[in-house]
GROMACS .gro file of C-alpha atoms in nm:
model
  443
    1UNK     CA    1   3.855   4.315  -0.965
    2UNK     CA    2   4.199   4.415  -0.900
    3UNK     CA    3   4.321   4.696  -0.711
    4UNK     CA    4   4.104   4.716  -0.401
    5UNK     CA    5   3.747   4.557  -0.486
    6UNK     CA    6   3.663   4.196  -0.379
    7UNK     CA    7   3.680   3.955  -0.658
    8UNK     CA    8   3.356   3.780  -0.738
    9UNK     CA    9   3.366   3.407  -0.654
   10UNK     CA   10   3.256   3.194  -1.004
   11UNK     CA   11   3.020   2.898  -0.856
   12UNK     CA   12   2.793   2.866  -1.164
   13UNK     CA   13   2.857   2.873  -1.526
   14UNK     CA   14   2.628   3.104  -1.761
   15UNK     CA   15   2.423   2.808  -1.864
   16UNK     CA   16   2.349   2.691  -1.484
   17UNK     CA   17   2.276   3.051  -1.393
   18UNK     CA   18   2.025   3.107  -1.655
   19UNK     CA   19   1.845   2.801  -1.557
   20UNK     CA   20   1.843   2.898  -1.202
   21UNK     CA   21   1.726   3.252  -1.253
   22UNK     CA   22   1.399   3.105  -1.398
   23UNK     CA   23   1.283   3.038  -1.038
   24UNK     CA   24   1.314   3.375  -0.963
   25UNK     CA   25   0.979   3.514  -1.007
   26UNK     CA   26   0.812   3.221  -0.854
   27UNK     CA   27   1.017   3.247  -0.543
   28UNK     CA   28   0.939   3.623  -0.505
   29UNK     CA   29   0.559   3.545  -0.564
   30UNK     CA   30   0.560   3.274  -0.276
   31UNK     CA   31   0.486   2.983  -0.531
   32UNK     CA   32   0.796   2.814  -0.436
   33UNK     CA   33   1.084   2.801  -0.165
   34UNK     CA   34   1.444   2.806  -0.166
   35UNK     CA   35   1.434   2.451  -0.037
   36UNK     CA   36   1.200   2.340  -0.325
   37UNK     CA   37   1.432   2.521  -0.585
   38UNK     CA   38   1.755   2.363  -0.443
   39UNK     CA   39   1.579   2.011  -0.474
   40UNK     CA   40   1.465   2.100  -0.836
   41UNK     CA   41   1.802   2.207  -0.947
   42UNK     CA   42   2.032   2.017  -0.751
   43UNK     CA   43   2.200   2.318  -0.610
   44UNK     CA   44   2.297   2.354  -0.233
   45UNK     CA   45   2.036   2.587  -0.088
   46UNK     CA   46   2.293   2.860   0.011
   47UNK     CA   47   2.370   2.901  -0.364
   48UNK     CA   48   2.013   2.913  -0.441
   49UNK     CA   49   1.985   3.214  -0.191
   50UNK     CA   50   2.263   3.385  -0.312
   51UNK     CA   51   2.167   3.417  -0.709
   52UNK     CA   52   1.797   3.447  -0.619
   53UNK     CA   53   1.810   3.683  -0.337
   54UNK     CA   54   1.701   4.063  -0.401
   55UNK     CA   55   2.070   4.199  -0.395
   56UNK     CA   56   2.200   3.891  -0.600
   57UNK     CA   57   2.389   3.904  -0.922
   58UNK     CA   58   2.175   4.051  -1.197
   59UNK     CA   59   2.428   3.905  -1.477
   60UNK     CA   60   2.595   3.555  -1.525
   61UNK     CA   61   2.889   3.500  -1.310
   62UNK     CA   62   3.214   3.680  -1.439
   63UNK     CA   63   3.518   3.474  -1.581
   64UNK     CA   64   3.877   3.526  -1.503
   65UNK     CA   65   4.067   3.745  -1.779
   66UNK     CA   66   4.218   3.417  -1.952
   67UNK     CA   67   3.859   3.342  -2.048
   68UNK     CA   68   3.846   2.989  -1.809
   69UNK     CA   69   3.654   2.961  -1.506
   70UNK     CA   70   3.807   2.912  -1.180
   71UNK     CA   71   3.948   2.543  -1.101
   72UNK     CA   72   3.689   2.329  -0.887
   73UNK     CA   73   3.794   2.092  -0.631
   74UNK     CA   74   3.599   1.802  -0.834
   75UNK     CA   75   3.834   1.875  -1.120
   76UNK     CA   76   4.121   1.705  -0.976
   77UNK     CA   77   3.908   1.383  -0.869
   78UNK     CA   78   3.690   1.376  -1.218
   79UNK     CA   79   3.917   1.082  -1.351
   80UNK     CA   80   3.821   0.885  -1.053
   81UNK     CA   81   3.470   0.963  -1.082
   82UNK     CA   82   3.463   0.865  -1.451
   83UNK     CA   83   3.650   0.525  -1.358
   84UNK     CA   84   3.381   0.453  -1.100
   85UNK     CA   85   3.105   0.533  -1.359
   86UNK     CA   86   3.270   0.300  -1.627
   87UNK     CA   87   3.282   0.027  -1.374
   88UNK     CA   88   2.918   0.060  -1.265
   89UNK     CA   89   2.719   0.297  -1.488
   90UNK     CA   90   2.436   0.369  -1.203
   91UNK     CA   91   2.661   0.412  -0.921
   92UNK     CA   92   2.518   0.682  -0.725
   93UNK     CA   93   2.661   1.018  -0.656
   94UNK     CA   94   2.621   0.989  -0.282
   95UNK     CA   95   2.812   0.635  -0.309
   96UNK     CA   96   3.086   0.816  -0.527
   97UNK     CA   97   3.121   1.108  -0.272
   98UNK     CA   98   3.148   0.898   0.032
   99UNK     CA   99   3.454   0.688  -0.156
  100UNK     CA  100   3.622   1.008  -0.239
  101UNK     CA  101   3.621   1.132   0.100
  102UNK     CA  102   3.709   0.799   0.286
  103UNK     CA  103   3.953   0.710   0.023
  104UNK     CA  104   4.109   1.000  -0.115
  105UNK     CA  105   4.065   1.277   0.095
  106UNK     CA  106   3.828   1.460  -0.111
  107UNK     CA  107   3.736   1.792   0.079
  108UNK     CA  108   3.440   1.921  -0.173
  109UNK     CA  109   3.060   1.901  -0.086
  110UNK     CA  110   2.833   1.609  -0.189
  111UNK     CA  111   2.649   1.873  -0.441
  112UNK     CA  112   2.979   1.937  -0.630
  113UNK     CA  113   2.999   1.547  -0.687
  114UNK     CA  114   2.627   1.518  -0.750
  115UNK     CA  115   2.648   1.781  -1.044
  116UNK     CA  116   2.954   1.628  -1.203
  117UNK     CA  117   2.796   1.295  -1.196
  118UNK     CA  118   2.482   1.442  -1.376
  119UNK     CA  119   2.725   1.578  -1.653
  120UNK     CA  120   2.941   1.271  -1.655
  121UNK     CA  121   2.713   0.968  -1.648
  122UNK     CA  122   2.563   1.023  -2.005
  123UNK     CA  123   2.928   1.085  -2.155
  124UNK     CA  124   3.058   0.799  -2.002
  125UNK     CA  125   2.742   0.564  -2.128
  126UNK     CA  126   2.791   0.700  -2.466
  127UNK     CA  127   3.146   0.584  -2.439
  128UNK     CA  128   3.029   0.223  -2.330
  129UNK     CA  129   2.763   0.236  -2.619
  130UNK     CA  130   2.489   0.273  -2.403
  131UNK     CA  131   2.206   0.486  -2.542
  132UNK     CA  132   1.990   0.729  -2.351
  133UNK     CA  133   1.681   0.539  -2.376
  134UNK     CA  134   1.881   0.209  -2.264
  135UNK     CA  135   2.019   0.412  -1.970
  136UNK     CA  136   1.692   0.539  -1.856
  137UNK     CA  137   1.535   0.192  -1.875
  138UNK     CA  138   1.839   0.033  -1.656
  139UNK     CA  139   1.810  -0.015  -1.308
  140UNK     CA  140   2.061  -0.129  -1.026
  141UNK     CA  141   1.998  -0.493  -0.903
  142UNK     CA  142   1.980  -0.535  -0.539
  143UNK     CA  143   2.049  -0.832  -0.309
  144UNK     CA  144   1.914  -0.907   0.040
  145UNK     CA  145   2.045  -1.138   0.319
  146UNK     CA  146   1.827  -1.464   0.422
  147UNK     CA  147   1.482  -1.372   0.574
  148UNK     CA  148   1.519  -1.004   0.506
  149UNK     CA  149   1.239  -0.937   0.264
  150UNK     CA  150   0.961  -1.106   0.076
  151UNK     CA  151   0.757  -0.951  -0.217
  152UNK     CA  152   0.366  -0.971  -0.285
  153UNK     CA  153   0.146  -0.952  -0.589
  154UNK     CA  154  -0.179  -1.048  -0.778
  155UNK     CA  155  -0.230  -1.240  -1.068
  156UNK     CA  156  -0.560  -1.224  -1.262
  157UNK     CA  157  -0.635  -1.573  -1.405
  158UNK     CA  158  -0.960  -1.469  -1.568
  159UNK     CA  159  -1.232  -1.717  -1.658
  160UNK     CA  160  -1.009  -2.046  -1.589
  161UNK     CA  161  -1.326  -2.185  -1.390
  162UNK     CA  162  -1.599  -2.006  -1.533
  163UNK     CA  163  -1.721  -2.367  -1.662
  164UNK     CA  164  -1.779  -2.436  -1.308
  165UNK     CA  165  -1.986  -2.134  -1.253
  166UNK     CA  166  -1.690  -1.916  -1.103
  167UNK     CA  167  -1.654  -1.587  -1.311
  168UNK     CA  168  -1.314  -1.488  -1.195
  169UNK     CA  169  -0.994  -1.634  -1.034
  170UNK     CA  170  -0.714  -1.482  -0.877
  171UNK     CA  171  -0.367  -1.583  -0.786
  172UNK     CA  172  -0.185  -1.453  -0.464
  173UNK     CA  173   0.176  -1.450  -0.483
  174UNK     CA  174   0.477  -1.438  -0.218
  175UNK     CA  175   0.810  -1.456  -0.303
  176UNK     CA  176   1.133  -1.466  -0.061
  177UNK     CA  177   1.356  -1.227  -0.228
  178UNK     CA  178   1.700  -1.403  -0.100
  179UNK     CA  179   1.605  -1.747  -0.238
  180UNK     CA  180   1.335  -1.675  -0.482
  181UNK     CA  181   1.108  -1.942  -0.308
  182UNK     CA  182   0.760  -1.922  -0.381
  183UNK     CA  183   0.431  -1.938  -0.245
  184UNK     CA  184   0.089  -1.920  -0.436
  185UNK     CA  185  -0.257  -1.987  -0.365
  186UNK     CA  186  -0.590  -1.899  -0.579
  187UNK     CA  187  -0.893  -1.724  -0.467
  188UNK     CA  188  -1.229  -1.564  -0.617
  189UNK     CA  189  -1.191  -1.231  -0.433
  190UNK     CA  190  -0.915  -0.984  -0.343
  191UNK     CA  191  -1.104  -0.842  -0.036
  192UNK     CA  192  -0.947  -0.743   0.285
  193UNK     CA  193  -0.994  -1.080   0.465
  194UNK     CA  194  -0.886  -1.281   0.187
  195UNK     CA  195  -0.556  -1.068   0.130
  196UNK     CA  196  -0.457  -1.120   0.470
  197UNK     CA  197  -0.578  -1.496   0.490
  198UNK     CA  198  -0.346  -1.541   0.197
  199UNK     CA  199  -0.069  -1.415   0.394
  200UNK     CA  200  -0.115  -1.655   0.692
  201UNK     CA  201  -0.106  -1.936   0.442
  202UNK     CA  202   0.216  -1.805   0.311
  203UNK     CA  203   0.344  -1.780   0.644
  204UNK     CA  204   0.267  -2.140   0.743
  205UNK     CA  205   0.408  -2.254   0.385
  206UNK     CA  206   0.751  -2.080   0.442
  207UNK     CA  207   0.744  -2.160   0.832
  208UNK     CA  208   0.792  -1.794   0.958
  209UNK     CA  209   0.764  -1.441   0.873
  210UNK     CA  210   1.016  -1.221   0.682
  211UNK     CA  211   1.147  -0.895   0.833
  212UNK     CA  212   0.986  -0.687   0.564
  213UNK     CA  213   0.719  -0.715   0.294
  214UNK     CA  214   0.699  -0.515  -0.024
  215UNK     CA  215   0.388  -0.413  -0.188
  216UNK     CA  216   0.222  -0.231  -0.450
  217UNK     CA  217   0.002   0.077  -0.365
  218UNK     CA  218  -0.299  -0.161  -0.327
  219UNK     CA  219  -0.629  -0.037  -0.143
  220UNK     CA  220  -0.571  -0.320   0.118
  221UNK     CA  221  -0.261  -0.165   0.216
  222UNK     CA  222  -0.278   0.221   0.148
  223UNK     CA  223  -0.552   0.422   0.267
  224UNK     CA  224  -0.534   0.645  -0.009
  225UNK     CA  225  -0.291   0.776  -0.299
  226UNK     CA  226  -0.081   1.074  -0.224
  227UNK     CA  227   0.160   1.266  -0.437
  228UNK     CA  228   0.525   1.154  -0.498
  229UNK     CA  229   0.754   1.225  -0.202
  230UNK     CA  230   0.468   1.238   0.060
  231UNK     CA  231   0.421   0.997   0.353
  232UNK     CA  232   0.201   0.695   0.241
  233UNK     CA  233  -0.125   0.646   0.478
  234UNK     CA  234  -0.151   0.290   0.564
  235UNK     CA  235  -0.467   0.107   0.598
  236UNK     CA  236  -0.556   0.042   0.961
  237UNK     CA  237  -0.566  -0.336   0.913
  238UNK     CA  238  -0.243  -0.365   0.733
  239UNK     CA  239  -0.089  -0.192   1.029
  240UNK     CA  240  -0.267  -0.427   1.287
  241UNK     CA  241  -0.156  -0.741   1.086
  242UNK     CA  242   0.194  -0.605   1.044
  243UNK     CA  243   0.217  -0.545   1.408
  244UNK     CA  244   0.087  -0.870   1.497
  245UNK     CA  245   0.318  -1.073   1.285
  246UNK     CA  246   0.619  -0.834   1.360
  247UNK     CA  247   0.720  -0.728   1.004
  248UNK     CA  248   0.771  -0.396   0.822
  249UNK     CA  249   0.567  -0.268   0.543
  250UNK     CA  250   0.736  -0.121   0.236
  251UNK     CA  251   0.519   0.039  -0.014
  252UNK     CA  252   0.658   0.094  -0.362
  253UNK     CA  253   0.713   0.457  -0.448
  254UNK     CA  254   0.477   0.581  -0.743
  255UNK     CA  255   0.595   0.512  -1.103
  256UNK     CA  256   0.840   0.265  -0.987
  257UNK     CA  257   0.780  -0.033  -1.190
  258UNK     CA  258   1.099  -0.258  -1.104
  259UNK     CA  259   1.047  -0.255  -0.720
  260UNK     CA  260   0.927  -0.622  -0.683
  261UNK     CA  261   1.051  -0.779  -1.017
  262UNK     CA  262   1.097  -1.092  -0.840
  263UNK     CA  263   0.730  -1.178  -0.754
  264UNK     CA  264   0.621  -1.021  -1.064
  265UNK     CA  265   0.830  -1.271  -1.272
  266UNK     CA  266   0.703  -1.540  -1.054
  267UNK     CA  267   0.332  -1.483  -1.135
  268UNK     CA  268   0.425  -1.539  -1.509
  269UNK     CA  269   0.628  -1.853  -1.402
  270UNK     CA  270   0.338  -1.994  -1.204
  271UNK     CA  271   0.094  -1.937  -1.497
  272UNK     CA  272   0.316  -2.098  -1.755
  273UNK     CA  273   0.429  -2.416  -1.558
  274UNK     CA  274   0.120  -2.488  -1.330
  275UNK     CA  275  -0.198  -2.343  -1.516
  276UNK     CA  276  -0.099  -2.331  -1.876
  277UNK     CA  277  -0.270  -2.610  -2.093
  278UNK     CA  278  -0.461  -2.772  -1.788
  279UNK     CA  279  -0.844  -2.760  -1.716
  280UNK     CA  280  -0.948  -2.733  -1.350
  281UNK     CA  281  -1.290  -2.801  -1.162
  282UNK     CA  282  -1.206  -2.631  -0.846
  283UNK     CA  283  -0.986  -2.376  -0.660
  284UNK     CA  284  -0.838  -2.692  -0.454
  285UNK     CA  285  -0.745  -2.848  -0.788
  286UNK     CA  286  -0.531  -2.530  -0.850
  287UNK     CA  287  -0.378  -2.514  -0.524
  288UNK     CA  288  -0.308  -2.888  -0.536
  289UNK     CA  289  -0.133  -2.833  -0.871
  290UNK     CA  290   0.090  -2.548  -0.737
  291UNK     CA  291   0.183  -2.772  -0.436
  292UNK     CA  292   0.301  -3.050  -0.646
  293UNK     CA  293   0.500  -2.813  -0.864
  294UNK     CA  294   0.677  -2.650  -0.590
  295UNK     CA  295   0.940  -2.957  -0.529
  296UNK     CA  296   1.043  -2.915  -0.910
  297UNK     CA  297   1.078  -2.537  -0.866
  298UNK     CA  298   1.299  -2.579  -0.553
  299UNK     CA  299   1.539  -2.839  -0.719
  300UNK     CA  300   1.614  -2.580  -0.993
  301UNK     CA  301   1.918  -2.350  -1.025
  302UNK     CA  302   1.805  -1.968  -1.043
  303UNK     CA  303   1.934  -1.810  -1.360
  304UNK     CA  304   2.029  -1.502  -1.161
  305UNK     CA  305   2.221  -1.618  -0.841
  306UNK     CA  306   2.308  -1.987  -1.008
  307UNK     CA  307   2.238  -2.163  -0.693
  308UNK     CA  308   1.985  -2.421  -0.608
  309UNK     CA  309   1.658  -2.226  -0.533
  310UNK     CA  310   1.581  -2.530  -0.246
  311UNK     CA  311   1.924  -2.472  -0.076
  312UNK     CA  312   1.900  -2.099  -0.055
  313UNK     CA  313   1.549  -2.152   0.046
  314UNK     CA  314   1.664  -2.356   0.369
  315UNK     CA  315   1.873  -2.044   0.468
  316UNK     CA  316   1.570  -1.817   0.387
  317UNK     CA  317   1.326  -2.020   0.614
  318UNK     CA  318   1.612  -2.052   0.920
  319UNK     CA  319   1.615  -1.648   0.925
  320UNK     CA  320   1.255  -1.594   0.926
  321UNK     CA  321   1.093  -1.505   1.246
  322UNK     CA  322   0.855  -1.731   1.416
  323UNK     CA  323   0.488  -1.704   1.375
  324UNK     CA  324   0.280  -1.592   1.673
  325UNK     CA  325   0.069  -1.816   1.888
  326UNK     CA  326  -0.259  -1.689   1.783
  327UNK     CA  327  -0.367  -1.573   1.413
  328UNK     CA  328  -0.465  -1.234   1.368
  329UNK     CA  329  -0.824  -1.203   1.217
  330UNK     CA  330  -0.844  -0.897   0.964
  331UNK     CA  331  -1.191  -0.736   0.960
  332UNK     CA  332  -1.369  -0.471   0.764
  333UNK     CA  333  -1.444  -0.164   0.940
  334UNK     CA  334  -1.752   0.070   0.888
  335UNK     CA  335  -1.910   0.305   1.117
  336UNK     CA  336  -2.310   0.246   1.094
  337UNK     CA  337  -2.584   0.419   1.275
  338UNK     CA  338  -2.849   0.233   1.499
  339UNK     CA  339  -3.192   0.252   1.385
  340UNK     CA  340  -3.506   0.289   1.630
  341UNK     CA  341  -3.570  -0.061   1.601
  342UNK     CA  342  -3.179  -0.149   1.739
  343UNK     CA  343  -3.089  -0.281   1.421
  344UNK     CA  344  -2.775  -0.187   1.220
  345UNK     CA  345  -2.771  -0.228   0.836
  346UNK     CA  346  -2.461  -0.384   0.691
  347UNK     CA  347  -2.408  -0.543   0.368
  348UNK     CA  348  -2.794  -0.555   0.278
  349UNK     CA  349  -2.866  -0.725   0.603
  350UNK     CA  350  -3.001  -0.625   0.952
  351UNK     CA  351  -2.805  -0.712   1.277
  352UNK     CA  352  -2.919  -0.613   1.650
  353UNK     CA  353  -2.773  -0.456   1.935
  354UNK     CA  354  -2.890  -0.424   2.281
  355UNK     CA  355  -3.170  -0.184   2.331
  356UNK     CA  356  -3.018  -0.101   2.679
  357UNK     CA  357  -2.672   0.020   2.563
  358UNK     CA  358  -2.741   0.215   2.255
  359UNK     CA  359  -2.983   0.521   2.148
  360UNK     CA  360  -3.126   0.595   1.825
  361UNK     CA  361  -2.902   0.742   1.553
  362UNK     CA  362  -2.596   0.650   1.761
  363UNK     CA  363  -2.292   0.551   1.545
  364UNK     CA  364  -2.129   0.198   1.617
  365UNK     CA  365  -1.840   0.040   1.470
  366UNK     CA  366  -1.881  -0.283   1.270
  367UNK     CA  367  -1.580  -0.517   1.229
  368UNK     CA  368  -1.662  -0.775   0.999
  369UNK     CA  369  -1.466  -1.110   0.899
  370UNK     CA  370  -1.586  -1.360   0.636
  371UNK     CA  371  -1.785  -1.574   0.931
  372UNK     CA  372  -1.881  -1.285   1.186
  373UNK     CA  373  -2.021  -0.953   1.220
  374UNK     CA  374  -1.902  -0.802   1.555
  375UNK     CA  375  -2.078  -0.447   1.663
  376UNK     CA  376  -1.871  -0.213   1.901
  377UNK     CA  377  -1.928   0.128   2.058
  378UNK     CA  378  -1.685   0.425   1.945
  379UNK     CA  379  -1.624   0.480   2.312
  380UNK     CA  380  -1.563   0.234   2.593
  381UNK     CA  381  -1.797   0.214   2.870
  382UNK     CA  382  -1.661   0.236   3.246
  383UNK     CA  383  -1.527  -0.132   3.238
  384UNK     CA  384  -1.340  -0.050   2.910
  385UNK     CA  385  -1.561  -0.270   2.694
  386UNK     CA  386  -1.668  -0.152   2.353
  387UNK     CA  387  -1.816  -0.507   2.229
  388UNK     CA  388  -2.210  -0.490   2.167
  389UNK     CA  389  -2.284  -0.795   2.007
  390UNK     CA  390  -2.150  -1.061   1.789
  391UNK     CA  391  -2.354  -1.228   1.508
  392UNK     CA  392  -2.284  -1.483   1.248
  393UNK     CA  393  -2.262  -1.320   0.908
  394UNK     CA  394  -2.565  -1.356   0.677
  395UNK     CA  395  -2.528  -1.500   0.340
  396UNK     CA  396  -2.694  -1.310   0.067
  397UNK     CA  397  -2.909  -0.994   0.126
  398UNK     CA  398  -3.246  -0.914   0.306
  399UNK     CA  399  -3.170  -1.120   0.645
  400UNK     CA  400  -3.228  -0.997   0.983
  401UNK     CA  401  -2.996  -1.144   1.229
  402UNK     CA  402  -3.176  -1.065   1.588
  403UNK     CA  403  -3.083  -1.177   1.935
  404UNK     CA  404  -3.427  -1.155   2.104
  405UNK     CA  405  -3.244  -1.066   2.427
  406UNK     CA  406  -3.123  -0.728   2.266
  407UNK     CA  407  -3.489  -0.597   2.264
  408UNK     CA  408  -3.556  -0.654   2.630
  409UNK     CA  409  -3.727  -0.328   2.774
  410UNK     CA  410  -3.858  -0.203   2.441
  411UNK     CA  411  -4.260  -0.161   2.398
  412UNK     CA  412  -4.423  -0.478   2.265
  413UNK     CA  413  -4.725  -0.319   2.121
  414UNK     CA  414  -4.978  -0.542   2.326
  415UNK     CA  415  -5.111  -0.254   2.542
  416UNK     CA  416  -5.222  -0.035   2.209
  417UNK     CA  417  -5.580  -0.081   2.046
  418UNK     CA  418  -5.518  -0.175   1.691
  419UNK     CA  419  -5.700  -0.188   1.372
  420UNK     CA  420  -5.696  -0.273   1.052
  421UNK     CA  421  -5.911   0.022   0.921
  422UNK     CA  422  -6.216  -0.182   0.788
  423UNK     CA  423  -6.521  -0.155   1.022
  424UNK     CA  424  -6.614  -0.505   1.165
  425UNK     CA  425  -6.940  -0.679   1.084
  426UNK     CA  426  -7.193  -0.626   1.346
  427UNK     CA  427  -7.395  -0.951   1.445
  428UNK     CA  428  -7.754  -0.994   1.288
  429UNK     CA  429  -7.956  -0.962   1.594
  430UNK     CA  430  -7.778  -0.638   1.666
  431UNK     CA  431  -7.909  -0.501   1.313
  432UNK     CA  432  -8.294  -0.643   1.387
  433UNK     CA  433  -8.274  -0.487   1.734
  434UNK     CA  434  -8.200  -0.166   1.576
  435UNK     CA  435  -8.479  -0.183   1.359
  436UNK     CA  436  -8.747  -0.284   1.622
  437UNK     CA  437  -8.952   0.036   1.710
  438UNK     CA  438  -8.912   0.146   2.062
  439UNK     CA  439  -9.193   0.043   2.305
  440UNK     CA  440  -9.479   0.291   2.340
  441UNK     CA  441  -9.547   0.452   2.667
  442UNK     CA  442  -9.877   0.409   2.866
  443UNK     CA  443 -10.096   0.706   2.839
   0.00000   0.00000   0.00000
């Protein structure tokens, strides 16, 4: 306003202002914060506070007398932004802002660039003949350096061995992202021990460990599912395994289907080239078929990088981290109470613990591998020891695995009188003696 009052600064056009005002009641009720509104609308937090605070403007921002909004800093650079989007329609606003600042002296904020890119990207896509549906389905291809990353996935091979009495077969896949060098092995289970045993076999196949491994949100890697944007709680065994082999775990964001496309494509390739049209009688035969196919795959030129897979695989293998001297044995972990008979139930079987080191109903930790069951106390003793007992893992259910020395000091029951509940038969002479009359006393 001319004449003495301050002129209001136009930041938002009426449409954006109305969109922002929808959040005012939620903000006043405490159901949403300023930061959450800023993330939702893509606006700066200060802008949100200005327009949603109690004394904030109650009407849309005013325009200048000529009917046009005040010129924005980004307007001068709009042709540059448009040219960048024409060259790469999926270029991120952060990248564009960085280039404008570094190469063209742009002084505006990232939020200004972000808002302009949100408006310009659909317009440029339309110019290029890209439909909104096609734009939504596009993703930017990423490249990695040798040894930097591998991707892991499972395949379900169904009843391929059902005629041999094996109801279900799975394929484990690990693909090196730089070269697309594949590894695959076949299993009858997807449990924790099998999952990490397959990792050890893959590391041996490649001759080392990549810096990062990409996973789905599988239960062997993630303890529980969380909302998008929240930190993902990792499975303790996955953390221990990754720490032992010195690699980072990269868990895909929810609803991100293109995050590990290289290994997902590999699942289909192995199924087509190794399994299709063939019959097998064992898991070992299936593993041998894959091993025989690997040299053929490595001799091919990949359609994406147009180089021989084996040549890039050699660079990949050279950059991998060395394997540790000892392997990591992944174990199932469970808490179980000790029974009065010093036995602990696990997997439908009973395992003994030393009577002198536990008490009834005490919780102990079970660490079970495919071949062993180890029982630990939850608190270390004075010597720092937690291991109570180690047993071979029972096959099937209903077994009782006991080390007799664990029961030393317990009552044996030999000092008690026992009965079956039946009255024992008396000898015949005792019965006759009972019927014989007592001798008469002399008068």
